[in-house]
Coordinates of C-alpha atoms in Angstrom, one line a residue:
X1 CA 0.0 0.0 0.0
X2 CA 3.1 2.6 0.9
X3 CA 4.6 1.4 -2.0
X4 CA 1.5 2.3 -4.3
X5 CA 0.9 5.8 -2.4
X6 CA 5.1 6.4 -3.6
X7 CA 5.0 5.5 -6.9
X8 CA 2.1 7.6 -7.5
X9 CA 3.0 11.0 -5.5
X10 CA 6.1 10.3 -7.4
X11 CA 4.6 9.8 -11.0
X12 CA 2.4 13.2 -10.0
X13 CA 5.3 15.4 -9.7
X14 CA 7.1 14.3 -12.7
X15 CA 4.0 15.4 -14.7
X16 CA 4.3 18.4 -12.7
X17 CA 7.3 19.1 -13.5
X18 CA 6.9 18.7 -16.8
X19 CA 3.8 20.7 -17.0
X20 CA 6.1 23.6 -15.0
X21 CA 8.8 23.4 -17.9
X22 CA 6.3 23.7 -20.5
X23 CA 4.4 26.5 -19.4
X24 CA 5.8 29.9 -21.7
X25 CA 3.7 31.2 -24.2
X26 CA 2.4 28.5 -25.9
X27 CA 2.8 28.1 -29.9
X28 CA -0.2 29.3 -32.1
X29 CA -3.1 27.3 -33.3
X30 CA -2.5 25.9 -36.6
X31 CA -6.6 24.2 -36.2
X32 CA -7.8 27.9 -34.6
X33 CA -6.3 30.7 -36.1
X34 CA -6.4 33.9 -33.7
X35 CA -8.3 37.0 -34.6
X36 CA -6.9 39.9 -36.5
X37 CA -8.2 42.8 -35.3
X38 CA -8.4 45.3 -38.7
X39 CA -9.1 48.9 -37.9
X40 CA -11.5 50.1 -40.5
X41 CA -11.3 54.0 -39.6
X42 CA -7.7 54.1 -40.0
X43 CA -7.6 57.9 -39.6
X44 CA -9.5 57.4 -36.3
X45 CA -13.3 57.4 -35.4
X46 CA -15.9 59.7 -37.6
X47 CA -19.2 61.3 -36.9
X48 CA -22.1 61.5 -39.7
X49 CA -23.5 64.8 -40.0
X50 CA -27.5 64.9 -41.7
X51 CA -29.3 68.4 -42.1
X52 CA -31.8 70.5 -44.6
X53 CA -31.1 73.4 -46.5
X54 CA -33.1 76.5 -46.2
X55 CA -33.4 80.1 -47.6
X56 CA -34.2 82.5 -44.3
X57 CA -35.0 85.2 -46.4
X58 CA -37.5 83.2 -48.4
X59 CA -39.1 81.7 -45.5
X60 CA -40.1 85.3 -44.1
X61 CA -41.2 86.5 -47.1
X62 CA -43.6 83.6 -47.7
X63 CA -44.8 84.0 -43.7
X64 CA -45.0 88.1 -44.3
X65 CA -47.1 87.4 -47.9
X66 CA -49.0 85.1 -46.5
X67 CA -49.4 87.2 -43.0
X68 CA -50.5 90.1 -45.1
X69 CA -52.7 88.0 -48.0
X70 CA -54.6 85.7 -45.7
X71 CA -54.0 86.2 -42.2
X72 CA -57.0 87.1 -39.4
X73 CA -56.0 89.5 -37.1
X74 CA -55.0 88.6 -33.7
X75 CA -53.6 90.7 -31.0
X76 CA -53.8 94.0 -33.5
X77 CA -51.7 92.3 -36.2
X78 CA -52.4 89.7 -39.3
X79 CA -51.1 86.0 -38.4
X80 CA -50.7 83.5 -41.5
X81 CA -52.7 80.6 -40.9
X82 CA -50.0 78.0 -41.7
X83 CA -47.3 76.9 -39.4
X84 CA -44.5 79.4 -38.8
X85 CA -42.0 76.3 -38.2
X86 CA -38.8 75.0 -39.8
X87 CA -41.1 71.5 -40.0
X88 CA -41.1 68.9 -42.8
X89 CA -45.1 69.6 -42.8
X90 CA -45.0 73.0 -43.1
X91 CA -45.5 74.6 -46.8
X92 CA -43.7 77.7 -45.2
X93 CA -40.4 75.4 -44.9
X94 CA -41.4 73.9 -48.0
X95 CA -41.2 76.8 -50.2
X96 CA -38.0 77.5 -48.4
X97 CA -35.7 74.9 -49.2
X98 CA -33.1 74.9 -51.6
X99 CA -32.5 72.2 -54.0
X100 CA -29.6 70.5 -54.8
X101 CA -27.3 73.0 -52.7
X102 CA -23.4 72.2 -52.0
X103 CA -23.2 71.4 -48.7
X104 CA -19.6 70.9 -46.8
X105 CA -17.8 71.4 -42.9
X106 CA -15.9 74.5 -42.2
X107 CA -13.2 74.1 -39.2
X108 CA -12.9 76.6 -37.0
X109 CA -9.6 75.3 -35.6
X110 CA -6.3 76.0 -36.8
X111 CA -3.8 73.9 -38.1
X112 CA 0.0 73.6 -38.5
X113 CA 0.2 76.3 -40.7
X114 CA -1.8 78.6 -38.1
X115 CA -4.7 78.9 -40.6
X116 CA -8.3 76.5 -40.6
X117 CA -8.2 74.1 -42.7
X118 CA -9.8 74.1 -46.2
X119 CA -13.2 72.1 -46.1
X120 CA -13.5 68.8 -47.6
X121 CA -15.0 68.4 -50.8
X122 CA -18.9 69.3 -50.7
X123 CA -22.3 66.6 -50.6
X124 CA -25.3 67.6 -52.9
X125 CA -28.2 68.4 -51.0
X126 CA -31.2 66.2 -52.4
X127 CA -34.6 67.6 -54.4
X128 CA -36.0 67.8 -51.5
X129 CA -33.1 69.7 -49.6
X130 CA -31.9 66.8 -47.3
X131 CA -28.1 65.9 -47.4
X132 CA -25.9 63.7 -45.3
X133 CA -21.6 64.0 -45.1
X134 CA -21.1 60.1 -43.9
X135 CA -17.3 61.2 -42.5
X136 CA -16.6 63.8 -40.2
X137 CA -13.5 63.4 -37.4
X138 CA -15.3 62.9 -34.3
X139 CA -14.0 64.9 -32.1
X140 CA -15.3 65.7 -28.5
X141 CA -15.9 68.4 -26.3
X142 CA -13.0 68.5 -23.7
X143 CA -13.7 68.7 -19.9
X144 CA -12.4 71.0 -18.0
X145 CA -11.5 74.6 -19.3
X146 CA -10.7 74.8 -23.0
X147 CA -7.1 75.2 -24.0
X148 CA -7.1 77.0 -27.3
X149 CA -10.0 77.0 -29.7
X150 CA -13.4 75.6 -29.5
X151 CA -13.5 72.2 -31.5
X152 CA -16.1 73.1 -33.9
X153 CA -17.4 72.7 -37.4
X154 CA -19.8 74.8 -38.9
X155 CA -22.0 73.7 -41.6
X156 CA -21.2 75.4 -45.1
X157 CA -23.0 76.3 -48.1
X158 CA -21.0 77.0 -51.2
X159 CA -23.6 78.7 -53.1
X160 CA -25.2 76.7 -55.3
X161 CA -29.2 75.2 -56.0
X162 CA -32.8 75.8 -56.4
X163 CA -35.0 77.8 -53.8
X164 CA -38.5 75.7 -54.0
X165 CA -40.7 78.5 -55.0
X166 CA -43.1 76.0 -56.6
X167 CA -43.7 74.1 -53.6
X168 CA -47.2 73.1 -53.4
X169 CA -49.1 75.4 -50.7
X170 CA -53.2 75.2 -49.7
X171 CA -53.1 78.9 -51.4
X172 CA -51.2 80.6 -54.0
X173 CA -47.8 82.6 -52.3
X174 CA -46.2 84.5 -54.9
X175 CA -42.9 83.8 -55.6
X176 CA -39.9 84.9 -53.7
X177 CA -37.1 87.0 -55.9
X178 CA -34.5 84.5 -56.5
X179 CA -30.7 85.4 -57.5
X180 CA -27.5 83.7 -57.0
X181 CA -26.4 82.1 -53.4
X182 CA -23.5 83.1 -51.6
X183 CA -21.4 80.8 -49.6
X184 CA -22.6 80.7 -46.1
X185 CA -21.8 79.3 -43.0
X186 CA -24.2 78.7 -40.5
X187 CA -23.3 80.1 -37.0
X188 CA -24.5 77.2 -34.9
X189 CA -21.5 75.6 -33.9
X190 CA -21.5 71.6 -34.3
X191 CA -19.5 69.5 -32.0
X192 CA -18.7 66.1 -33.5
X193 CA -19.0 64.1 -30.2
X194 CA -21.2 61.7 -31.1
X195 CA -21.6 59.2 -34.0
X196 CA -24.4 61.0 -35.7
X197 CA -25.7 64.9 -35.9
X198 CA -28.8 65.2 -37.1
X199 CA -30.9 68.4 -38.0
X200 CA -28.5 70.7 -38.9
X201 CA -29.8 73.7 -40.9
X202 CA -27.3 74.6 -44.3
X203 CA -28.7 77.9 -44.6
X204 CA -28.4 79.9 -47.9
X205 CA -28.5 83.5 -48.3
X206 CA -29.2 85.0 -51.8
X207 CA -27.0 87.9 -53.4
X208 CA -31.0 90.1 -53.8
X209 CA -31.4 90.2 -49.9
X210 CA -29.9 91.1 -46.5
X211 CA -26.6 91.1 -48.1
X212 CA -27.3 93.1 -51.3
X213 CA -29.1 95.7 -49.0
X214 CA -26.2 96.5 -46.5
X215 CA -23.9 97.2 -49.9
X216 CA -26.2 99.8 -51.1
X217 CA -26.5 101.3 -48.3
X218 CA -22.6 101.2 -47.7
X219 CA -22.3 102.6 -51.3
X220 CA -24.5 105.9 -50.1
X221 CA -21.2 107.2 -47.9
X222 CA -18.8 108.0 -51.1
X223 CA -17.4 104.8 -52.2
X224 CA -19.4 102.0 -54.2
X225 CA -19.8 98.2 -52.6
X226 CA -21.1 95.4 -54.2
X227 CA -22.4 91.8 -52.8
X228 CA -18.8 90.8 -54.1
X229 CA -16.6 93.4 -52.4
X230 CA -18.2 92.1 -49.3
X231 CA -16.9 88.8 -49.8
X232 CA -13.4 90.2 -51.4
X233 CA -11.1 89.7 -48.2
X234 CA -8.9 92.2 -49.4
X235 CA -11.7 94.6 -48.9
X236 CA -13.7 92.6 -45.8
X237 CA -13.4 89.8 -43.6
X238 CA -17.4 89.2 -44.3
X239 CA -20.6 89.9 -43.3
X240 CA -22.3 88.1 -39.9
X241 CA -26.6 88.2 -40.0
X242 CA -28.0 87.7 -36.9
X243 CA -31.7 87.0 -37.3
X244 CA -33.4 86.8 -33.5
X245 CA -36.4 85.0 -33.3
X246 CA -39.5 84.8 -30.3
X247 CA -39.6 82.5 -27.6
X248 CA -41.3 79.6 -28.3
X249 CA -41.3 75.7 -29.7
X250 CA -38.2 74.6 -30.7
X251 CA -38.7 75.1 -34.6
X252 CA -41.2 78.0 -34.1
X253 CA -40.0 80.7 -36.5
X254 CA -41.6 84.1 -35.9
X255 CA -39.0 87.4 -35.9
X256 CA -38.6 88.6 -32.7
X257 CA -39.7 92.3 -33.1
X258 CA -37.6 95.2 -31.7
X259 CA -34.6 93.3 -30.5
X260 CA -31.0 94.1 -31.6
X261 CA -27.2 92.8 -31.4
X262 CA -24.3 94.1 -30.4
X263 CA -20.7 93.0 -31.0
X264 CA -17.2 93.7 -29.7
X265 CA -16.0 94.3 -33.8
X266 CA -17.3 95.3 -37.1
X267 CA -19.9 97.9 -37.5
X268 CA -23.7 96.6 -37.0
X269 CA -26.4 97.6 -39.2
X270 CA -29.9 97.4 -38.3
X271 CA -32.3 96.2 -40.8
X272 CA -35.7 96.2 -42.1
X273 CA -38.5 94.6 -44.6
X274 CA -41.2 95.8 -47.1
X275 CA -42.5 94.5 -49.5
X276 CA -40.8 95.5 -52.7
X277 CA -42.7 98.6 -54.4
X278 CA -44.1 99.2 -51.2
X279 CA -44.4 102.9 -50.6
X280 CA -41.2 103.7 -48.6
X281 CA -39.6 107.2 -48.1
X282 CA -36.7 108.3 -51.1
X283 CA -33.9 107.6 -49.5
X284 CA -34.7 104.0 -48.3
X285 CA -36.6 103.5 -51.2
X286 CA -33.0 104.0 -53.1
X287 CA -31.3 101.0 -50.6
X288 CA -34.0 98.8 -50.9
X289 CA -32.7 95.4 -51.9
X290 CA -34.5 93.2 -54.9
X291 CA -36.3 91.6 -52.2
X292 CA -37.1 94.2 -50.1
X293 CA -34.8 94.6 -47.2
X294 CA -33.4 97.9 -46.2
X295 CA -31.0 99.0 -43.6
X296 CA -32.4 102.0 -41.5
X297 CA -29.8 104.3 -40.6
X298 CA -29.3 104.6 -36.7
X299 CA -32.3 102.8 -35.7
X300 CA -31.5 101.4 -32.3
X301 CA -33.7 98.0 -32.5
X302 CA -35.4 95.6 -35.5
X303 CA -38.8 95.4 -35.7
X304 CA -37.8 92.0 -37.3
X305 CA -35.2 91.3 -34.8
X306 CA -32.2 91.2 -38.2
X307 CA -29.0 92.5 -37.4
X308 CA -25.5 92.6 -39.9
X309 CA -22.2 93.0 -38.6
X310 CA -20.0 94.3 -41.1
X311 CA -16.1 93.2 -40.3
X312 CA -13.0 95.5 -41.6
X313 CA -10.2 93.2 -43.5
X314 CA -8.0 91.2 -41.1
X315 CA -4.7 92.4 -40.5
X316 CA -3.5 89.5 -38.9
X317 CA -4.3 86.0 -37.2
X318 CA -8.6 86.7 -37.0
X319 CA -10.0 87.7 -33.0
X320 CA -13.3 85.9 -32.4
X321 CA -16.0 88.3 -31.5
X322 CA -18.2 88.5 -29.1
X323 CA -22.2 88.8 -30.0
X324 CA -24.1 90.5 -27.5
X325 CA -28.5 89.8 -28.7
X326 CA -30.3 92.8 -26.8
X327 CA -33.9 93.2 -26.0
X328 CA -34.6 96.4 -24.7
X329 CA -38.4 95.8 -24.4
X330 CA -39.6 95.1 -20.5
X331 CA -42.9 93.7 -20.1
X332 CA -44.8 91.3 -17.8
X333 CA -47.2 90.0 -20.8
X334 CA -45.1 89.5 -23.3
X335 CA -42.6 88.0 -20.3
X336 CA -40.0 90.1 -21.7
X337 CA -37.2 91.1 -22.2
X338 CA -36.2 88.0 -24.1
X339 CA -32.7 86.6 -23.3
X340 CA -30.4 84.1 -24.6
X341 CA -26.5 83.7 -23.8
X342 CA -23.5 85.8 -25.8
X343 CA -22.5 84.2 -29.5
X344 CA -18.3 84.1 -29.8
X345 CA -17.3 83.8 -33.6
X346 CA -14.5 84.5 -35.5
X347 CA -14.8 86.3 -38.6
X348 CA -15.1 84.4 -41.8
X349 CA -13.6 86.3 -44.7
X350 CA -15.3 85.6 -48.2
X351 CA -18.1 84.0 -46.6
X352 CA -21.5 85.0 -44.8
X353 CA -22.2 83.6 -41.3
X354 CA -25.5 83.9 -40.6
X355 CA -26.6 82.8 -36.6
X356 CA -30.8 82.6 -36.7
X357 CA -31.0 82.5 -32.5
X358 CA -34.7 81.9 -31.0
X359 CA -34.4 84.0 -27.8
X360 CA -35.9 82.5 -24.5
X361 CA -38.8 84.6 -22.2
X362 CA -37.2 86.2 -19.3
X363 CA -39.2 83.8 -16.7
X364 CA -39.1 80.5 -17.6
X365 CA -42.8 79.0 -18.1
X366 CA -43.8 76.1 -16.0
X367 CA -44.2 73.8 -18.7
X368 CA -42.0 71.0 -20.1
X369 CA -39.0 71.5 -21.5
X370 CA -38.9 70.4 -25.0
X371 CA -35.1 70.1 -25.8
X372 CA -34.1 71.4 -29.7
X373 CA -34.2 68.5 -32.8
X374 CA -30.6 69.0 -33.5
X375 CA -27.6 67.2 -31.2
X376 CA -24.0 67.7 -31.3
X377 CA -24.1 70.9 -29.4
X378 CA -21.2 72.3 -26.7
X379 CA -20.7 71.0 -23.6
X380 CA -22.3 67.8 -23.8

């Protein structure tokens, strides 16, 4: 029996110490082979953006001609009786979109050569206006205080397509003046921290508008300006349109009447609308743009809430500014004045940045709090 129990604890720890001799790294399977692990985003992890493209211009002109053609008065003024939203369902937005636009991604954020980057080649916006840009770098919003610039992309329109003035609507609109598109960039800043943006606006403004009316009125002090010496960076590092809009539903669109903005650079122009041959006084009359806009010399608030910030030619490296939207109206109904926080962009020579900013009431309702249809925002 001893002999038995020997034999065996010695057997055991001859295995064992073969098993101990053996046991490095063993050899690889030749029956399993091991995973390769193939990075398919070699130049690192993308986001998709997806938007619409829209003519702000044209969709207040359709809401004003259809305000003033069919509209019942409410409140002392006439109200159009379709939706004033930026909504899929809404002829308003329908008539508003712009077909088969260029849509690209302008960086904000310099590179080696101290400069932004040149954005990547543009998407075609769809018949519809929808487009998509499968492959932007995703890059998050850092925690902590920011060191250096904001990461952000803004969503840029080359100036190309179709404004959809024969969308169908349940009454005849006529149509909106159309012209050439400028390249624009749209002002809200889009953080790619996520693997998808959705609902981002590519906004086009035409050359027979906003812009078009702030170089005739600049041409009445001595020197001529056209829509192109505007855009000429040896002559201007563009033009910034801030169009404020009333408290309400996220995509609610209605101008927020007799607000203003105010910025730490450039010269800002306050501007109005009529309709064009609407009987206006000579010397507006004379500025008045092809599709009716006007800038009214030292008026100190919109009644449309449409601002333009005219920026001198960069002399060196460009200094974000600082955009200030003022309501100077204080009144318990109309839970005013309307608020919403500072705007910091830097200017954008041979492009227009246009920033269309619903303002929120001065006391927040009691009701629930419906957050915006677009993501990829800062700080999340």
């Amino acid at each position: 029996m001893q002999k038995s129990l020997f034999v065996g604890t010695l057997l055991g720890a001859s295995l064992l110490g073969v098993g101990c001799q053996e046991s490095g790294t063993p050899a690889s399977s030749t029956f399993v082979p091991r995973p390769v692990y193939v990075n398919r985003e070699p130049a690192g992890l993308t986001t998709r953006l997806t938007g619409f493209t829209v003519d702000p211009e044209a969709y207040f002109i359709n809401l004003a001609m259809c305000s003033e053609l069919y509209g019942p008065v409410v409140n002392g003024r006439k109200q159009c009786p379709l939706p004033p939203l930026y909504a899929e369902f809404s002829p308003l937005f329908q008539r508003s979109t712009v077909r088969q636009s260029l849509v690209t991604v302008l960086d904000t954020v310099p590179d080696a050569t101290g400069q932004p980057p040149p954005p990547p080649p543009p998407v075609m916006a769809s018949t519809a206006g929808l487009w998509t840009i499968e492959k932007v770098p995703t890059r998050p919003w850092p925690k902590g205080p920011l060191q250096g610039p904001p990461p952000i992309y803004l969503v840029l329109s080359l100036g190309q397509g179709a404004l959809a003035n024969d969308a169908l609507t349940p009454f005849p609109l006529p149509p909106v003046a159309v012209g050439n598109y400028l390249p624009t960039a749209a002002a809200r800043p889009v953080v790619t921290g996520h693997s998808a943006c959705v609902g981002l606006e590519a906004i086009q403004v035409s050359d027979k508008g906003i812009v078009e009316a702030v170089a005739k009125f600049l041409s009445t002090e001595g020197t001529a300006v056209t829509v192109d010496d505007l855009l000429n960076p040896a002559k201007y590092a563009g033009v910034t349109v801030f169009w404020l809009y009333r408290p309400g539903f996220p995509v609610f669109r209605v101008p927020g009447e007799n607000t203003t903005v105010e910025a730490s650079a450039g010269r800002v122009l306050t501007l109005e609308w009529a309709p064009p041959g609407a009987p206006l006084p000579p010397p507006l009359a004379a500025i008045q743009s092809t599709r009716g806009f006007f800038v009214a010399p030292g008026a100190p608030v919109s009644s449309l809430g449409l601002v333009a910030i005219v920026h001198p030619p960069l002399m060196g490296p460009p200094v974000p500014v600082v955009y200030t939207p003022k309501d100077l109206t204080t009144s318990t109904v109309e839970n005013r004045p309307w608020k919403t926080d500072p705007l910091v962009l830097p200017p954008t020579p041979g492009v227009v940045t246009f920033a269309g900013l619903q303002l929120a009431d001065a006391v927040p309702l009691n009701q629930p709090n419906i957050p915006p249809p677009t993501t990829c925002v800062p700080f999340q």
